[in-house]
Amino acid sequence: MLLATLPAVLELTGPNTRLLFFVNLLTVIAVSTFACTVIVVLFRRSDQRRLEEQRLAAIGIVTARILHQIKNPLQSLILQAELIEQFDGEDARELRRESSAAVVGEAHRLAMMLNELSVWASGARRNLARVPTELHLLIEELVRRERREAERRGVDLELTRLDRVVASVDAYFLRQAVENLLRNSLEAMHGQEDARLRVELERLGSVAAVRVIDNGPGIAAERLREVLEPFVSTKSSGMGLGLPISKDIVEGHGGEFRVESKPGAGTTFTLLLPIDKHAAARSAAIRPGGTP
């Protein structure tokens, strides 16, 4: 409405007033534009500062969590080493053996933490070297390796289904993904009566399904999404990287990572991995003995 009446107003005021009006109008526009630009810049800087503060806070939290988790095994290593120095004579042989075993165990635990950190920091999905791999042999080997640890924790570990499947995967990283799930379940059920852990490999058309099924304490529905985030764990020990790494590895293969759980009813992890045509043809050619 104002712009529509401007020509009539200008006709009444004369050329000098009209020029002055336009100068003032341009000045107002220029000042308004400058003010808006300043406001936008200030908002952007404010957002950048807030994002930087959030980033630094996140780094601080992660660093504190890492230091806390590494400090515990280091303190245990130092304590056990000091005890070994104090043991002397034949009577202390058994004590030395127990302390030496504890040192080795803590060293392995520390190495596993550092390995998880390395895999997480490097981003597994960016470093995959996929080749046709006999998944049934990989899964069978993993279960065999973890059986002793399962027995030590009082868990009945069993391979209940093993279809013969060949898929193009990075065997190193996929082994890491499944191993993380097995250890997660074993730790969750430690000391539990009638603890059972089942592993399955099933071929579903063009997809290979790896399932790790336990009857442990389970995970509440509101925490299912949280446990897949880095540095979040339902256990008192551990860095909370095992599940996120497994998820990252599976998705890096173009697959899908699923978790189904209910408090008191256990947890089922499912890894769905695509089988390409060449791998599928090789899988179909495998004889019952496991060789082409």
PDB file of N, CA and C in Angstrom, residues 178-269:
ATOM      1  N   VAL A 178      31.767 -60.396  14.736  1.00  0.00           N
ATOM      2  CA  VAL A 178      31.107 -61.529  15.396  1.00  0.00           C
ATOM      3  C   VAL A 178      31.746 -61.795  16.758  1.00  0.00           C
ATOM      4  N   GLU A 179      33.056 -61.670  16.825  1.00  0.00           N
ATOM      5  CA  GLU A 179      33.770 -61.886  18.090  1.00  0.00           C
ATOM      6  C   GLU A 179      33.289 -60.896  19.146  1.00  0.00           C
ATOM      7  N   ASN A 180      33.085 -59.644  18.756  1.00  0.00           N
ATOM      8  CA  ASN A 180      32.567 -58.639  19.694  1.00  0.00           C
ATOM      9  C   ASN A 180      31.216 -59.059  20.271  1.00  0.00           C
ATOM     10  N   LEU A 181      30.355 -59.607  19.424  1.00  0.00           N
ATOM     11  CA  LEU A 181      29.023 -60.027  19.878  1.00  0.00           C
ATOM     12  C   LEU A 181      29.113 -61.212  20.831  1.00  0.00           C
ATOM     13  N   LEU A 182      29.977 -62.176  20.499  1.00  0.00           N
ATOM     14  CA  LEU A 182      30.151 -63.339  21.374  1.00  0.00           C
ATOM     15  C   LEU A 182      30.654 -62.912  22.745  1.00  0.00           C
ATOM     16  N   ARG A 183      31.654 -62.048  22.760  1.00  0.00           N
ATOM     17  CA  ARG A 183      32.218 -61.602  24.037  1.00  0.00           C
ATOM     18  C   ARG A 183      31.223 -60.751  24.813  1.00  0.00           C
ATOM     19  N   ASN A 184      30.444 -59.959  24.105  1.00  0.00           N
ATOM     20  CA  ASN A 184      29.419 -59.150  24.767  1.00  0.00           C
ATOM     21  C   ASN A 184      28.424 -60.047  25.507  1.00  0.00           C
ATOM     22  N   SER A 185      27.976 -61.110  24.835  1.00  0.00           N
ATOM     23  CA  SER A 185      27.018 -62.030  25.462  1.00  0.00           C
ATOM     24  C   SER A 185      27.661 -62.803  26.603  1.00  0.00           C
ATOM     25  N   LEU A 186      28.900 -63.251  26.416  1.00  0.00           N
ATOM     26  CA  LEU A 186      29.592 -64.003  27.468  1.00  0.00           C
ATOM     27  C   LEU A 186      29.765 -63.153  28.720  1.00  0.00           C
ATOM     28  N   GLU A 187      30.133 -61.900  28.544  1.00  0.00           N
ATOM     29  CA  GLU A 187      30.312 -61.009  29.687  1.00  0.00           C
ATOM     30  C   GLU A 187      28.976 -60.713  30.364  1.00  0.00           C
ATOM     31  N   ALA A 188      27.930 -60.556  29.562  1.00  0.00           N
ATOM     32  CA  ALA A 188      26.610 -60.248  30.128  1.00  0.00           C
ATOM     33  C   ALA A 188      26.071 -61.399  30.969  1.00  0.00           C
ATOM     34  N   MET A 189      26.449 -62.646  30.623  1.00  0.00           N
ATOM     35  CA  MET A 189      25.910 -63.824  31.325  1.00  0.00           C
ATOM     36  C   MET A 189      26.875 -64.407  32.346  1.00  0.00           C
ATOM     37  N   HIS A 190      27.996 -63.745  32.588  1.00  0.00           N
ATOM     38  CA  HIS A 190      28.995 -64.278  33.514  1.00  0.00           C
ATOM     39  C   HIS A 190      28.382 -64.513  34.899  1.00  0.00           C
ATOM     40  N   GLY A 191      28.515 -65.736  35.398  1.00  0.00           N
ATOM     41  CA  GLY A 191      27.981 -66.071  36.714  1.00  0.00           C
ATOM     42  C   GLY A 191      26.508 -66.418  36.717  1.00  0.00           C
ATOM     43  N   GLN A 192      25.855 -66.363  35.575  1.00  0.00           N
ATOM     44  CA  GLN A 192      24.422 -66.672  35.494  1.00  0.00           C
ATOM     45  C   GLN A 192      24.203 -68.183  35.424  1.00  0.00           C
ATOM     46  N   GLU A 193      23.220 -68.666  36.141  1.00  0.00           N
ATOM     47  CA  GLU A 193      22.892 -70.092  36.081  1.00  0.00           C
ATOM     48  C   GLU A 193      22.191 -70.422  34.765  1.00  0.00           C
ATOM     49  N   ASP A 194      22.488 -71.599  34.237  1.00  0.00           N
ATOM     50  CA  ASP A 194      21.868 -72.072  33.000  1.00  0.00           C
ATOM     51  C   ASP A 194      22.061 -71.071  31.849  1.00  0.00           C
ATOM     52  N   ALA A 195      23.260 -70.481  31.790  1.00  0.00           N
ATOM     53  CA  ALA A 195      23.554 -69.516  30.725  1.00  0.00           C
ATOM     54  C   ALA A 195      23.803 -70.255  29.414  1.00  0.00           C
ATOM     55  N   ARG A 196      23.117 -69.827  28.359  1.00  0.00           N
ATOM     56  CA  ARG A 196      23.246 -70.481  27.051  1.00  0.00           C
ATOM     57  C   ARG A 196      23.503 -69.441  25.968  1.00  0.00           C
ATOM     58  N   LEU A 197      24.402 -69.793  25.061  1.00  0.00           N
ATOM     59  CA  LEU A 197      24.728 -68.923  23.935  1.00  0.00           C
ATOM     60  C   LEU A 197      24.685 -69.751  22.658  1.00  0.00           C
ATOM     61  N   ARG A 198      23.841 -69.343  21.715  1.00  0.00           N
ATOM     62  CA  ARG A 198      23.672 -70.076  20.463  1.00  0.00           C
ATOM     63  C   ARG A 198      24.134 -69.212  19.293  1.00  0.00           C
ATOM     64  N   VAL A 199      24.797 -69.871  18.336  1.00  0.00           N
ATOM     65  CA  VAL A 199      25.263 -69.180  17.132  1.00  0.00           C
ATOM     66  C   VAL A 199      24.690 -69.886  15.911  1.00  0.00           C
ATOM     67  N   GLU A 200      24.191 -69.102  14.961  1.00  0.00           N
ATOM     68  CA  GLU A 200      23.607 -69.666  13.742  1.00  0.00           C
ATOM     69  C   GLU A 200      24.143 -68.937  12.513  1.00  0.00           C
ATOM     70  N   LEU A 201      24.300 -69.695  11.423  1.00  0.00           N
ATOM     71  CA  LEU A 201      24.578 -69.115  10.111  1.00  0.00           C
ATOM     72  C   LEU A 201      23.566 -69.705   9.147  1.00  0.00           C
ATOM     73  N   GLU A 202      22.696 -68.852   8.621  1.00  0.00           N
ATOM     74  CA  GLU A 202      21.632 -69.316   7.733  1.00  0.00           C
ATOM     75  C   GLU A 202      21.669 -68.537   6.430  1.00  0.00           C
ATOM     76  N   ARG A 203      21.514 -69.271   5.331  1.00  0.00           N
ATOM     77  CA  ARG A 203      21.426 -68.604   4.034  1.00  0.00           C
ATOM     78  C   ARG A 203      19.960 -68.328   3.717  1.00  0.00           C
ATOM     79  N   LEU A 204      19.651 -67.049   3.457  1.00  0.00           N
ATOM     80  CA  LEU A 204      18.288 -66.635   3.130  1.00  0.00           C
ATOM     81  C   LEU A 204      18.298 -66.009   1.734  1.00  0.00           C
ATOM     82  N   GLY A 205      18.280 -66.847   0.710  1.00  0.00           N
ATOM     83  CA  GLY A 205      18.327 -66.335  -0.654  1.00  0.00           C
ATOM     84  C   GLY A 205      19.644 -65.655  -0.942  1.00  0.00           C
ATOM     85  N   SER A 206      19.600 -64.346  -1.199  1.00  0.00           N
ATOM     86  CA  SER A 206      20.810 -63.586  -1.513  1.00  0.00           C
ATOM     87  C   SER A 206      21.411 -62.923  -0.281  1.00  0.00           C
ATOM     88  N   VAL A 207      21.012 -63.393   0.896  1.00  0.00           N
ATOM     89  CA  VAL A 207      21.500 -62.815   2.149  1.00  0.00           C
ATOM     90  C   VAL A 207      21.975 -63.919   3.084  1.00  0.00           C
ATOM     91  N   ALA A 208      23.093 -63.665   3.768  1.00  0.00           N
ATOM     92  CA  ALA A 208      23.577 -64.568   4.812  1.00  0.00           C
ATOM     93  C   ALA A 208      23.231 -63.958   6.169  1.00  0.00           C
ATOM     94  N   ALA A 209      22.583 -64.742   7.026  1.00  0.00           N
ATOM     95  CA  ALA A 209      22.188 -64.255   8.348  1.00  0.00           C
ATOM     96  C   ALA A 209      23.035 -64.935   9.418  1.00  0.00           C
ATOM     97  N   VAL A 210      23.783 -64.132  10.167  1.00  0.00           N
ATOM     98  CA  VAL A 210      24.554 -64.630  11.309  1.00  0.00           C
ATOM     99  C   VAL A 210      23.828 -64.178  12.569  1.00  0.00           C
ATOM    100  N   ARG A 211      23.478 -65.133  13.432  1.00  0.00           N
ATOM    101  CA  ARG A 211      22.750 -64.791  14.658  1.00  0.00           C
ATOM    102  C   ARG A 211      23.548 -65.223  15.881  1.00  0.00           C
ATOM    103  N   VAL A 212      23.592 -64.344  16.858  1.00  0.00           N
ATOM    104  CA  VAL A 212      24.181 -64.643  18.167  1.00  0.00           C
ATOM    105  C   VAL A 212      23.054 -64.473  19.179  1.00  0.00           C
ATOM    106  N   ILE A 213      22.647 -65.584  19.807  1.00  0.00           N
ATOM    107  CA  ILE A 213      21.445 -65.603  20.653  1.00  0.00           C
ATOM    108  C   ILE A 213      21.829 -66.013  22.076  1.00  0.00           C
ATOM    109  N   ASP A 214      21.533 -65.168  23.045  1.00  0.00           N
ATOM    110  CA  ASP A 214      21.817 -65.527  24.437  1.00  0.00           C
ATOM    111  C   ASP A 214      20.549 -65.447  25.274  1.00  0.00           C
ATOM    112  N   ASN A 215      20.591 -66.076  26.446  1.00  0.00           N
ATOM    113  CA  ASN A 215      19.458 -66.007  27.381  1.00  0.00           C
ATOM    114  C   ASN A 215      19.850 -65.196  28.609  1.00  0.00           C
ATOM    115  N   GLY A 216      20.638 -64.151  28.351  1.00  0.00           N
ATOM    116  CA  GLY A 216      21.132 -63.297  29.422  1.00  0.00           C
ATOM    117  C   GLY A 216      20.095 -62.332  29.961  1.00  0.00           C
ATOM    118  N   PRO A 217      20.549 -61.293  30.681  1.00  0.00           N
ATOM    119  CA  PRO A 217      19.625 -60.362  31.342  1.00  0.00           C
ATOM    120  C   PRO A 217      18.812 -59.507  30.383  1.00  0.00           C
ATOM    121  N   GLY A 218      19.260 -59.389  29.131  1.00  0.00           N
ATOM    122  CA  GLY A 218      18.522 -58.589  28.159  1.00  0.00           C
ATOM    123  C   GLY A 218      18.771 -57.098  28.314  1.00  0.00           C
ATOM    124  N   ILE A 219      18.197 -56.333  27.400  1.00  0.00           N
ATOM    125  CA  ILE A 219      18.375 -54.879  27.378  1.00  0.00           C
ATOM    126  C   ILE A 219      16.998 -54.228  27.295  1.00  0.00           C
ATOM    127  N   ALA A 220      16.770 -53.219  28.122  1.00  0.00           N
ATOM    128  CA  ALA A 220      15.487 -52.509  28.100  1.00  0.00           C
ATOM    129  C   ALA A 220      15.290 -51.812  26.756  1.00  0.00           C
ATOM    130  N   ALA A 221      14.033 -51.710  26.323  1.00  0.00           N
ATOM    131  CA  ALA A 221      13.715 -51.135  25.007  1.00  0.00           C
ATOM    132  C   ALA A 221      14.274 -49.727  24.847  1.00  0.00           C
ATOM    133  N   GLU A 222      14.207 -48.928  25.914  1.00  0.00           N
ATOM    134  CA  GLU A 222      14.671 -47.543  25.809  1.00  0.00           C
ATOM    135  C   GLU A 222      16.193 -47.440  25.701  1.00  0.00           C
ATOM    136  N   ARG A 223      16.898 -48.542  25.984  1.00  0.00           N
ATOM    137  CA  ARG A 223      18.360 -48.519  25.922  1.00  0.00           C
ATOM    138  C   ARG A 223      18.911 -49.179  24.666  1.00  0.00           C
ATOM    139  N   LEU A 224      18.050 -49.800  23.875  1.00  0.00           N
ATOM    140  CA  LEU A 224      18.525 -50.519  22.688  1.00  0.00           C
ATOM    141  C   LEU A 224      19.276 -49.604  21.735  1.00  0.00           C
ATOM    142  N   ARG A 225      18.737 -48.411  21.499  1.00  0.00           N
ATOM    143  CA  ARG A 225      19.400 -47.478  20.592  1.00  0.00           C
ATOM    144  C   ARG A 225      20.687 -46.938  21.217  1.00  0.00           C
ATOM    145  N   GLU A 226      20.667 -46.733  22.517  1.00  0.00           N
ATOM    146  CA  GLU A 226      21.828 -46.158  23.202  1.00  0.00           C
ATOM    147  C   GLU A 226      23.049 -47.060  23.120  1.00  0.00           C
ATOM    148  N   VAL A 227      22.858 -48.385  23.280  1.00  0.00           N
ATOM    149  CA  VAL A 227      24.007 -49.289  23.344  1.00  0.00           C
ATOM    150  C   VAL A 227      24.733 -49.400  22.011  1.00  0.00           C
ATOM    151  N   LEU A 228      24.138 -48.881  20.935  1.00  0.00           N
ATOM    152  CA  LEU A 228      24.805 -48.889  19.637  1.00  0.00           C
ATOM    153  C   LEU A 228      25.605 -47.611  19.407  1.00  0.00           C
ATOM    154  N   GLU A 229      25.581 -46.703  20.412  1.00  0.00           N
ATOM    155  CA  GLU A 229      26.375 -45.484  20.332  1.00  0.00           C
ATOM    156  C   GLU A 229      27.740 -45.719  20.976  1.00  0.00           C
ATOM    157  N   PRO A 230      28.800 -45.101  20.437  1.00  0.00           N
ATOM    158  CA  PRO A 230      30.140 -45.283  21.017  1.00  0.00           C
ATOM    159  C   PRO A 230      30.205 -44.839  22.474  1.00  0.00           C
ATOM    160  N   PHE A 231      30.949 -45.592  23.278  1.00  0.00           N
ATOM    161  CA  PHE A 231      31.233 -45.296  24.677  1.00  0.00           C
ATOM    162  C   PHE A 231      29.997 -45.376  25.569  1.00  0.00           C
ATOM    163  N   VAL A 232      28.995 -46.136  25.132  1.00  0.00           N
ATOM    164  CA  VAL A 232      27.824 -46.421  25.973  1.00  0.00           C
ATOM    165  C   VAL A 232      27.800 -47.919  26.226  1.00  0.00           C
ATOM    166  N   SER A 233      27.738 -48.318  27.494  1.00  0.00           N
ATOM    167  CA  SER A 233      27.776 -49.743  27.821  1.00  0.00           C
ATOM    168  C   SER A 233      26.826 -50.044  28.968  1.00  0.00           C
ATOM    169  N   THR A 234      26.228 -51.240  28.932  1.00  0.00           N
ATOM    170  CA  THR A 234      25.371 -51.685  30.036  1.00  0.00           C
ATOM    171  C   THR A 234      26.191 -52.380  31.112  1.00  0.00           C
ATOM    172  N   LYS A 235      27.486 -52.613  30.836  1.00  0.00           N
ATOM    173  CA  LYS A 235      28.355 -53.316  31.781  1.00  0.00           C
ATOM    174  C   LYS A 235      29.231 -52.310  32.523  1.00  0.00           C
ATOM    175  N   SER A 236      29.687 -52.718  33.710  1.00  0.00           N
ATOM    176  CA  SER A 236      30.528 -51.827  34.505  1.00  0.00           C
ATOM    177  C   SER A 236      31.920 -51.687  33.912  1.00  0.00           C
ATOM    178  N   SER A 237      32.369 -52.702  33.160  1.00  0.00           N
ATOM    179  CA  SER A 237      33.682 -52.650  32.525  1.00  0.00           C
ATOM    180  C   SER A 237      33.509 -52.559  31.018  1.00  0.00           C
ATOM    181  N   GLY A 238      34.590 -52.219  30.341  1.00  0.00           N
ATOM    182  CA  GLY A 238      34.530 -52.115  28.887  1.00  0.00           C
ATOM    183  C   GLY A 238      34.327 -50.679  28.451  1.00  0.00           C
ATOM    184  N   MET A 239      34.675 -50.417  27.203  1.00  0.00           N
ATOM    185  CA  MET A 239      34.644 -49.054  26.695  1.00  0.00           C
ATOM    186  C   MET A 239      33.364 -48.733  25.938  1.00  0.00           C
ATOM    187  N   GLY A 240      32.516 -49.727  25.723  1.00  0.00           N
ATOM    188  CA  GLY A 240      31.289 -49.461  24.991  1.00  0.00           C
ATOM    189  C   GLY A 240      31.507 -49.251  23.509  1.00  0.00           C
ATOM    190  N   LEU A 241      32.520 -49.939  22.950  1.00  0.00           N
ATOM    191  CA  LEU A 241      32.816 -49.799  21.523  1.00  0.00           C
ATOM    192  C   LEU A 241      32.499 -51.055  20.727  1.00  0.00           C
ATOM    193  N   GLY A 242      32.359 -52.195  21.401  1.00  0.00           N
ATOM    194  CA  GLY A 242      32.177 -53.467  20.699  1.00  0.00           C
ATOM    195  C   GLY A 242      30.980 -53.478  19.769  1.00  0.00           C
ATOM    196  N   LEU A 243      29.802 -53.112  20.278  1.00  0.00           N
ATOM    197  CA  LEU A 243      28.585 -53.132  19.456  1.00  0.00           C
ATOM    198  C   LEU A 243      28.614 -52.082  18.341  1.00  0.00           C
ATOM    199  N   PRO A 244      29.018 -50.823  18.628  1.00  0.00           N
ATOM    200  CA  PRO A 244      29.106 -49.852  17.530  1.00  0.00           C
ATOM    201  C   PRO A 244      30.065 -50.278  16.426  1.00  0.00           C
ATOM    202  N   ILE A 245      31.188 -50.904  16.802  1.00  0.00           N
ATOM    203  CA  ILE A 245      32.145 -51.370  15.797  1.00  0.00           C
ATOM    204  C   ILE A 245      31.521 -52.468  14.951  1.00  0.00           C
ATOM    205  N   SER A 246      30.842 -53.419  15.591  1.00  0.00           N
ATOM    206  CA  SER A 246      30.190 -54.506  14.848  1.00  0.00           C
ATOM    207  C   SER A 246      29.155 -53.946  13.875  1.00  0.00           C
ATOM    208  N   LYS A 247      28.363 -53.002  14.345  1.00  0.00           N
ATOM    209  CA  LYS A 247      27.347 -52.373  13.482  1.00  0.00           C
ATOM    210  C   LYS A 247      28.007 -51.664  12.304  1.00  0.00           C
ATOM    211  N   ASP A 248      29.080 -50.947  12.570  1.00  0.00           N
ATOM    212  CA  ASP A 248      29.784 -50.205  11.525  1.00  0.00           C
ATOM    213  C   ASP A 248      30.361 -51.154  10.476  1.00  0.00           C
ATOM    214  N   ILE A 249      30.920 -52.275  10.932  1.00  0.00           N
ATOM    215  CA  ILE A 249      31.511 -53.251  10.011  1.00  0.00           C
ATOM    216  C   ILE A 249      30.439 -53.856   9.108  1.00  0.00           C
ATOM    217  N   VAL A 250      29.323 -54.265   9.704  1.00  0.00           N
ATOM    218  CA  VAL A 250      28.244 -54.884   8.922  1.00  0.00           C
ATOM    219  C   VAL A 250      27.684 -53.899   7.901  1.00  0.00           C
ATOM    220  N   GLU A 251      27.423 -52.678   8.327  1.00  0.00           N
ATOM    221  CA  GLU A 251      26.889 -51.676   7.400  1.00  0.00           C
ATOM    222  C   GLU A 251      27.907 -51.310   6.333  1.00  0.00           C
ATOM    223  N   GLY A 252      29.196 -51.397   6.673  1.00  0.00           N
ATOM    224  CA  GLY A 252      30.238 -51.163   5.685  1.00  0.00           C
ATOM    225  C   GLY A 252      30.243 -52.208   4.589  1.00  0.00           C
ATOM    226  N   HIS A 253      29.719 -53.396   4.887  1.00  0.00           N
ATOM    227  CA  HIS A 253      29.575 -54.465   3.891  1.00  0.00           C
ATOM    228  C   HIS A 253      28.268 -54.328   3.105  1.00  0.00           C
ATOM    229  N   GLY A 254      27.521 -53.263   3.367  1.00  0.00           N
ATOM    230  CA  GLY A 254      26.218 -53.115   2.715  1.00  0.00           C
ATOM    231  C   GLY A 254      25.146 -53.955   3.374  1.00  0.00           C
ATOM    232  N   GLY A 255      25.408 -54.394   4.607  1.00  0.00           N
ATOM    233  CA  GLY A 255      24.467 -55.252   5.321  1.00  0.00           C
ATOM    234  C   GLY A 255      23.647 -54.500   6.351  1.00  0.00           C
ATOM    235  N   GLU A 256      22.979 -55.262   7.195  1.00  0.00           N
ATOM    236  CA  GLU A 256      22.089 -54.690   8.212  1.00  0.00           C
ATOM    237  C   GLU A 256      22.376 -55.336   9.562  1.00  0.00           C
ATOM    238  N   PHE A 257      22.402 -54.504  10.602  1.00  0.00           N
ATOM    239  CA  PHE A 257      22.679 -54.954  11.963  1.00  0.00           C
ATOM    240  C   PHE A 257      21.402 -54.801  12.785  1.00  0.00           C
ATOM    241  N   ARG A 258      20.922 -55.909  13.364  1.00  0.00           N
ATOM    242  CA  ARG A 258      19.678 -55.875  14.139  1.00  0.00           C
ATOM    243  C   ARG A 258      19.917 -56.357  15.568  1.00  0.00           C
ATOM    244  N   VAL A 259      19.172 -55.757  16.484  1.00  0.00           N
ATOM    245  CA  VAL A 259      19.205 -56.177  17.892  1.00  0.00           C
ATOM    246  C   VAL A 259      17.775 -56.347  18.380  1.00  0.00           C
ATOM    247  N   GLU A 260      17.486 -57.522  18.933  1.00  0.00           N
ATOM    248  CA  GLU A 260      16.190 -57.777  19.564  1.00  0.00           C
ATOM    249  C   GLU A 260      16.460 -58.225  20.993  1.00  0.00           C
ATOM    250  N   SER A 261      15.814 -57.578  21.934  1.00  0.00           N
ATOM    251  CA  SER A 261      16.091 -57.909  23.331  1.00  0.00           C
ATOM    252  C   SER A 261      14.902 -57.560  24.213  1.00  0.00           C
ATOM    253  N   LYS A 262      14.832 -58.281  25.329  1.00  0.00           N
ATOM    254  CA  LYS A 262      13.791 -58.027  26.318  1.00  0.00           C
ATOM    255  C   LYS A 262      14.377 -58.356  27.691  1.00  0.00           C
ATOM    256  N   PRO A 263      14.225 -57.453  28.658  1.00  0.00           N
ATOM    257  CA  PRO A 263      14.765 -57.718  29.991  1.00  0.00           C
ATOM    258  C   PRO A 263      14.309 -59.067  30.536  1.00  0.00           C
ATOM    259  N   GLY A 264      15.269 -59.883  30.959  1.00  0.00           N
ATOM    260  CA  GLY A 264      14.974 -61.194  31.513  1.00  0.00           C
ATOM    261  C   GLY A 264      14.773 -62.285  30.491  1.00  0.00           C
ATOM    262  N   ALA A 265      14.785 -61.933  29.201  1.00  0.00           N
ATOM    263  CA  ALA A 265      14.522 -62.933  28.151  1.00  0.00           C
ATOM    264  C   ALA A 265      15.662 -63.054  27.145  1.00  0.00           C
ATOM    265  N   GLY A 266      16.771 -62.373  27.389  1.00  0.00           N
ATOM    266  CA  GLY A 266      17.927 -62.522  26.514  1.00  0.00           C
ATOM    267  C   GLY A 266      17.953 -61.553  25.343  1.00  0.00           C
ATOM    268  N   THR A 267      18.999 -61.704  24.533  1.00  0.00           N
ATOM    269  CA  THR A 267      19.240 -60.802  23.405  1.00  0.00           C
ATOM    270  C   THR A 267      19.618 -61.599  22.166  1.00  0.00           C
ATOM    271  N   THR A 268      19.143 -61.151  21.015  1.00  0.00           N
ATOM    272  CA  THR A 268      19.512 -61.754  19.734  1.00  0.00           C
ATOM    273  C   THR A 268      20.113 -60.686  18.832  1.00  0.00           C
ATOM    274  N   PHE A 269      21.357 -60.906  18.424  1.00  0.00           N
ATOM    275  CA  PHE A 269      22.009 -60.038  17.447  1.00  0.00           C
ATOM    276  C   PHE A 269      21.952 -60.738  16.092  1.00  0.00           C
TER     277      PHE A 269
END
